[in-house]
Amino acid sequence: MNDAPIGIFDSGVGGLTVARAVSAQLPSESILYIGDTAHSPYGPKPIADVRRYALEVLDTLVDQGVKMLVIACNTASAAMLRDARERYDVPVVEVIGPAVRTAISTTRNGRIGVIGTAGTIGSGVYQDMLGVDERLTVFAQACPRFVEFVEAGVTGSPDVLAVAEDYLAPLRHAGVDTLVLGCTHYPFLEGAISYVMGPDVSLVSSDTETAKDVYRQLVSRDLLASPDADPRHVYEATGDSADDFLRLAHRLMGREVSSVRLVQTGAIDLPSARG
């Protein structure tokens, strides 16, 4: 069981940033990554559809024998985290809590901005978690086109900068000193986001903080892979073209992803998802 892979799931390629951070902190661990490219992007979709798609992918990971699930998708975490923790016997780690904790410890003036997909911002999950601390004022902004840019492999064009200027203007004017990148696709646009927000605003990305949570969970549950394990990194996608996923992964991540295989997720009976 300890040498079983960690299952990491995202709606597309954004979760590769989490997979990279997990691998950097836990080089002995095997990773099985699924990008649900057949249904990407999740952000504008109804929450019921996101929940169904996400649980189908997580079912597929569990069926392949993973020892832990990492939901590397903010929209999916907001839609079905509780369902996942009730549904599966393996530990489930998500990306929202780690980013929230880091933002709270980072802010100096108590004014925190959050950007994410329409689904994530509309769910209010970041606003609710940050709002527990009465010292904080939270400003949330949906940035739906950011995922479209990343999934198209466009991260540094003038169009990206113009859209970033438009999305981020209210947060800049609000005087936030900390900005949560509430989508795992957004670190690929960190250059444009940082340029628009300015050098005095700290950006909080969930990838490295989530990897720390993965480490803590594995240690506390005695699930760490053996030091002499031979780790394997397997990448899967649900779309129609493995070449498209691989081409985009190479453009965004270099040659870290050497191959990808296509998988089909099965329909699930949603009423059974909560027992």
Short mmCIF file of C-alpha atoms in Angstrom, two decimals:
data_model
loop_
_atom_site.label_atom_id
_atom_site.label_comp_id
_atom_site.label_asym_id
_atom_site.label_seq_id
_atom_site.Cartn_x
_atom_site.Cartn_y
_atom_site.Cartn_z
CA MET A 1 0.00 0.00 0.00
CA ASN A 2 2.76 2.49 0.85
CA ASP A 3 4.27 2.21 -2.63
CA ALA A 4 0.88 2.78 -4.30
CA PRO A 5 0.65 6.06 -6.22
CA ILE A 6 -0.80 9.37 -5.07
CA GLY A 7 -3.80 10.18 -7.26
CA ILE A 8 -3.95 13.79 -8.45
CA PHE A 9 -6.93 15.16 -10.36
CA ASP A 10 -7.63 18.41 -12.18
CA SER A 11 -10.02 19.59 -14.87
CA GLY A 12 -7.08 19.93 -17.25
CA VAL A 13 -3.39 20.81 -17.09
CA GLY A 14 -3.46 23.23 -14.14
CA GLY A 15 -3.00 20.49 -11.57
CA LEU A 16 0.38 19.67 -13.09
CA THR A 17 1.73 22.48 -10.91
CA VAL A 18 0.54 20.55 -7.85
CA ALA A 19 1.96 17.29 -9.19
CA ARG A 20 5.32 18.99 -9.71
CA ALA A 21 5.32 20.38 -6.17
CA VAL A 22 4.39 17.00 -4.67
CA SER A 23 7.17 15.33 -6.64
CA ALA A 24 9.69 17.95 -5.52
CA GLN A 25 8.86 17.46 -1.84
CA LEU A 26 8.32 13.69 -2.04
CA PRO A 27 10.65 12.33 -4.74
CA SER A 28 10.11 8.70 -3.70
CA GLU A 29 6.37 8.86 -4.29
CA SER A 30 4.64 7.56 -7.41
CA ILE A 31 2.00 9.81 -8.97
CA LEU A 32 -1.05 9.01 -11.08
CA TYR A 33 -2.45 12.20 -12.62
CA ILE A 34 -5.75 12.55 -14.48
CA GLY A 35 -6.74 15.71 -16.33
CA ASP A 36 -10.45 15.72 -17.17
CA THR A 37 -9.88 17.42 -20.50
CA ALA A 38 -13.12 15.97 -21.90
CA HIS A 39 -15.07 18.35 -19.65
CA SER A 40 -12.64 21.26 -19.19
CA PRO A 41 -13.10 24.01 -18.23
CA TYR A 42 -15.12 23.36 -15.06
CA GLY A 43 -15.48 27.00 -14.02
CA PRO A 44 -18.57 28.02 -16.03
CA LYS A 45 -20.39 24.69 -15.64
CA PRO A 46 -23.29 24.06 -13.22
CA ILE A 47 -22.08 22.80 -9.85
CA ALA A 48 -24.05 19.54 -10.22
CA ASP A 49 -22.21 18.73 -13.45
CA VAL A 50 -18.82 19.55 -11.90
CA ARG A 51 -19.65 17.29 -8.96
CA ARG A 52 -20.57 14.40 -11.25
CA TYR A 53 -17.52 14.76 -13.51
CA ALA A 54 -15.16 15.07 -10.54
CA LEU A 55 -16.50 12.04 -8.71
CA GLU A 56 -16.27 9.98 -11.89
CA VAL A 57 -12.59 10.83 -12.20
CA LEU A 58 -11.90 10.19 -8.51
CA ASP A 59 -13.66 6.82 -8.82
CA THR A 60 -11.32 6.01 -11.70
CA LEU A 61 -8.26 6.91 -9.60
CA VAL A 62 -9.44 4.81 -6.65
CA ASP A 63 -10.16 1.88 -8.99
CA GLN A 64 -6.51 2.11 -10.12
CA GLY A 65 -5.32 1.64 -6.52
CA VAL A 66 -4.14 5.07 -5.35
CA LYS A 67 -3.37 5.52 -1.63
CA MET A 68 -4.42 9.19 -1.50
CA LEU A 69 -6.53 11.58 -3.56
CA VAL A 70 -5.45 15.16 -4.26
CA ILE A 71 -8.17 17.38 -5.73
CA ALA A 72 -5.96 19.85 -7.58
CA CYS A 73 -8.93 21.86 -8.81
CA ASN A 74 -10.52 24.68 -6.84
CA THR A 75 -13.87 24.47 -8.64
CA ALA A 76 -14.13 20.74 -7.97
CA SER A 77 -13.04 21.14 -4.34
CA ALA A 78 -15.78 23.72 -3.82
CA ALA A 79 -18.34 21.45 -5.48
CA MET A 80 -17.70 18.06 -3.90
CA LEU A 81 -15.01 17.95 -1.22
CA ARG A 82 -17.38 16.70 1.48
CA ASP A 83 -18.77 14.07 -0.89
CA ALA A 84 -15.28 12.83 -1.69
CA ARG A 85 -14.28 12.52 1.97
CA GLU A 86 -17.44 10.53 2.69
CA ARG A 87 -17.19 8.39 -0.42
CA TYR A 88 -13.62 7.10 -0.28
CA ASP A 89 -11.56 5.18 2.26
CA VAL A 90 -8.30 6.87 1.26
CA PRO A 91 -7.30 10.34 2.57
CA VAL A 92 -8.41 13.30 0.46
CA VAL A 93 -6.34 16.50 0.20
CA GLU A 94 -7.58 19.66 -1.52
CA VAL A 95 -6.09 23.00 -2.57
CA ILE A 96 -8.33 25.60 -0.92
CA GLY A 97 -7.47 25.20 2.78
CA PRO A 98 -3.68 25.39 2.32
CA ALA A 99 -3.98 28.61 0.29
CA VAL A 100 -6.31 30.18 2.86
CA ARG A 101 -3.93 29.43 5.73
CA THR A 102 -0.99 30.89 3.83
CA ALA A 103 -2.91 34.03 2.87
CA ILE A 104 -3.89 34.68 6.49
CA SER A 105 -0.29 34.35 7.65
CA THR A 106 0.99 36.51 4.76
CA THR A 107 -1.25 39.58 4.78
CA ARG A 108 -0.01 42.70 6.52
CA ASN A 109 -3.01 45.01 6.14
CA GLY A 110 -5.80 42.42 6.36
CA ARG A 111 -7.04 43.07 2.82
CA ILE A 112 -6.95 39.84 0.81
CA GLY A 113 -7.94 39.37 -2.81
CA VAL A 114 -9.07 36.06 -4.29
CA ILE A 115 -9.28 35.27 -7.99
CA GLY A 116 -10.76 32.10 -9.43
CA THR A 117 -13.21 30.63 -11.90
CA ALA A 118 -16.83 31.71 -11.87
CA GLY A 119 -17.71 28.45 -10.13
CA THR A 120 -15.15 28.86 -7.37
CA ILE A 121 -15.91 32.52 -6.69
CA GLY A 122 -19.66 31.92 -6.94
CA SER A 123 -19.46 29.14 -4.36
CA GLY A 124 -18.18 31.61 -1.75
CA VAL A 125 -15.83 28.99 -0.31
CA TYR A 126 -12.80 31.28 -0.07
CA GLN A 127 -14.88 34.17 1.20
CA ASP A 128 -16.39 31.95 3.90
CA MET A 129 -13.09 30.44 5.03
CA LEU A 130 -11.27 33.76 5.12
CA GLY A 131 -14.28 35.50 6.67
CA VAL A 132 -13.89 33.46 9.85
CA ASP A 133 -11.10 35.89 10.77
CA GLU A 134 -12.87 39.16 11.58
CA ARG A 135 -9.67 41.13 11.01
CA LEU A 136 -9.78 40.38 7.30
CA THR A 137 -11.57 42.08 4.43
CA VAL A 138 -11.93 39.82 1.38
CA PHE A 139 -12.30 40.96 -2.22
CA ALA A 140 -13.20 38.24 -4.74
CA GLN A 141 -13.00 38.42 -8.52
CA ALA A 142 -13.90 35.79 -11.13
CA CYS A 143 -11.38 35.57 -13.98
CA PRO A 144 -12.96 33.06 -16.38
CA ARG A 145 -10.75 33.76 -19.39
CA PHE A 146 -7.55 32.91 -17.51
CA VAL A 147 -8.22 29.16 -17.75
CA GLU A 148 -9.03 29.51 -21.45
CA PHE A 149 -5.67 31.17 -22.04
CA VAL A 150 -3.73 28.49 -20.15
CA GLU A 151 -5.57 25.59 -21.79
CA ALA A 152 -4.69 27.16 -25.15
CA GLY A 153 -1.03 27.43 -24.11
CA VAL A 154 -1.13 31.25 -24.23
CA THR A 155 0.54 32.67 -21.13
CA GLY A 156 2.46 35.80 -22.12
CA SER A 157 0.63 37.58 -24.92
CA PRO A 158 -0.58 41.20 -24.93
CA ASP A 159 -4.13 39.82 -24.78
CA VAL A 160 -3.35 38.09 -21.48
CA LEU A 161 -1.96 41.29 -20.04
CA ALA A 162 -4.97 43.32 -21.20
CA VAL A 163 -7.44 40.86 -19.70
CA ALA A 164 -5.42 40.75 -16.46
CA GLU A 165 -5.52 44.54 -16.25
CA ASP A 166 -9.31 44.46 -16.62
CA TYR A 167 -9.92 41.64 -14.10
CA LEU A 168 -7.48 42.84 -11.47
CA ALA A 169 -8.21 46.58 -11.49
CA PRO A 170 -10.88 46.35 -8.72
CA LEU A 171 -8.49 44.40 -6.47
CA ARG A 172 -5.66 46.82 -7.06
CA HIS A 173 -7.94 49.75 -6.28
CA ALA A 174 -9.15 47.97 -3.13
CA GLY A 175 -5.60 48.01 -1.79
CA VAL A 176 -5.16 44.28 -1.25
CA ASP A 177 -1.65 43.29 -0.18
CA THR A 178 -2.16 39.55 -0.69
CA LEU A 179 -3.74 37.83 -3.68
CA VAL A 180 -4.81 34.19 -3.65
CA LEU A 181 -4.53 32.46 -7.02
CA GLY A 182 -7.67 30.39 -6.50
CA CYS A 183 -7.16 28.13 -9.50
CA THR A 184 -4.26 25.80 -10.19
CA HIS A 185 -4.10 27.09 -13.78
CA TYR A 186 -3.26 30.61 -12.65
CA PRO A 187 0.41 30.07 -11.66
CA PHE A 188 1.12 29.76 -15.39
CA LEU A 189 -0.01 33.41 -15.66
CA GLU A 190 1.89 34.57 -12.58
CA GLY A 191 4.10 36.90 -14.59
CA ALA A 192 1.18 38.92 -15.95
CA ILE A 193 -0.72 38.83 -12.64
CA SER A 194 2.31 40.00 -10.66
CA TYR A 195 3.06 42.74 -13.18
CA VAL A 196 -0.48 44.13 -12.94
CA MET A 197 -0.73 43.89 -9.14
CA GLY A 198 2.72 45.36 -8.51
CA PRO A 199 5.68 44.32 -6.38
CA ASP A 200 4.04 45.09 -3.02
CA VAL A 201 1.30 42.47 -3.43
CA SER A 202 2.16 38.91 -2.35
CA LEU A 203 0.78 36.14 -4.56
CA VAL A 204 -0.36 32.96 -2.83
CA SER A 205 -0.39 29.82 -4.96
CA SER A 206 -1.71 26.57 -3.56
CA ASP A 207 0.69 24.13 -5.22
CA THR A 208 3.53 24.09 -2.69
CA GLU A 209 1.20 24.48 0.29
CA THR A 210 -0.90 21.56 -0.92
CA ALA A 211 2.26 19.47 -1.28
CA LYS A 212 3.04 20.18 2.38
CA ASP A 213 -0.43 18.94 3.31
CA VAL A 214 0.18 15.77 1.29
CA TYR A 215 3.42 15.22 3.21
CA ARG A 216 1.69 15.73 6.57
CA GLN A 217 -1.09 13.31 5.71
CA LEU A 218 1.29 10.61 4.51
CA VAL A 219 3.47 10.90 7.62
CA SER A 220 0.54 10.93 10.06
CA ARG A 221 -1.02 7.87 8.42
CA ASP A 222 2.28 6.01 8.00
CA LEU A 223 1.81 5.96 4.23
CA LEU A 224 5.17 7.28 3.03
CA ALA A 225 6.75 5.27 0.24
CA SER A 226 9.88 3.37 1.14
CA PRO A 227 13.09 5.35 0.51
CA ASP A 228 14.28 2.78 -2.04
CA ALA A 229 10.99 2.80 -3.95
CA ASP A 230 11.12 3.11 -7.74
CA PRO A 231 8.62 5.94 -8.32
CA ARG A 232 6.51 6.06 -11.47
CA HIS A 233 4.73 9.13 -12.80
CA VAL A 234 1.75 8.27 -14.98
CA TYR A 235 -0.36 10.92 -16.73
CA GLU A 236 -3.84 10.31 -18.07
CA ALA A 237 -6.45 12.47 -19.80
CA THR A 238 -10.13 11.96 -20.55
CA GLY A 239 -10.24 13.91 -23.81
CA ASP A 240 -9.99 12.69 -27.38
CA SER A 241 -6.33 13.45 -28.04
CA ALA A 242 -3.34 12.37 -26.00
CA ASP A 243 -1.15 14.38 -28.36
CA ASP A 244 -3.01 17.61 -27.58
CA PHE A 245 -2.57 17.12 -23.82
CA LEU A 246 1.09 16.19 -24.24
CA ARG A 247 1.80 19.16 -26.51
CA LEU A 248 0.26 21.58 -24.02
CA ALA A 249 1.99 19.94 -21.05
CA HIS A 250 5.35 20.28 -22.83
CA ARG A 251 4.67 23.92 -23.63
CA LEU A 252 3.81 24.73 -20.02
CA MET A 253 6.04 22.33 -18.07
CA GLY A 254 8.95 21.49 -20.33
CA ARG A 255 9.64 17.78 -20.78
CA GLU A 256 8.47 16.65 -17.33
CA VAL A 257 5.47 14.84 -18.86
CA SER A 258 6.90 12.26 -21.24
CA SER A 259 3.69 10.46 -22.23
CA VAL A 260 -0.04 10.47 -21.56
CA ARG A 261 -2.69 7.82 -22.00
CA LEU A 262 -6.39 8.33 -22.58
CA VAL A 263 -8.94 6.95 -20.13
CA GLN A 264 -12.71 6.86 -20.07
CA THR A 265 -14.56 7.65 -16.86
CA GLY A 266 -17.86 5.89 -16.23
CA ALA A 267 -21.19 7.40 -15.29
CA ILE A 268 -22.02 7.22 -11.59
CA ASP A 269 -25.25 7.17 -9.65
CA LEU A 270 -25.14 10.51 -7.87
CA PRO A 271 -27.67 9.66 -5.17
CA SER A 272 -25.24 6.97 -3.92
CA ALA A 273 -22.37 9.41 -3.72
CA ARG A 274 -23.17 10.23 -0.10
CA GLY A 275 -24.08 6.74 0.96
#
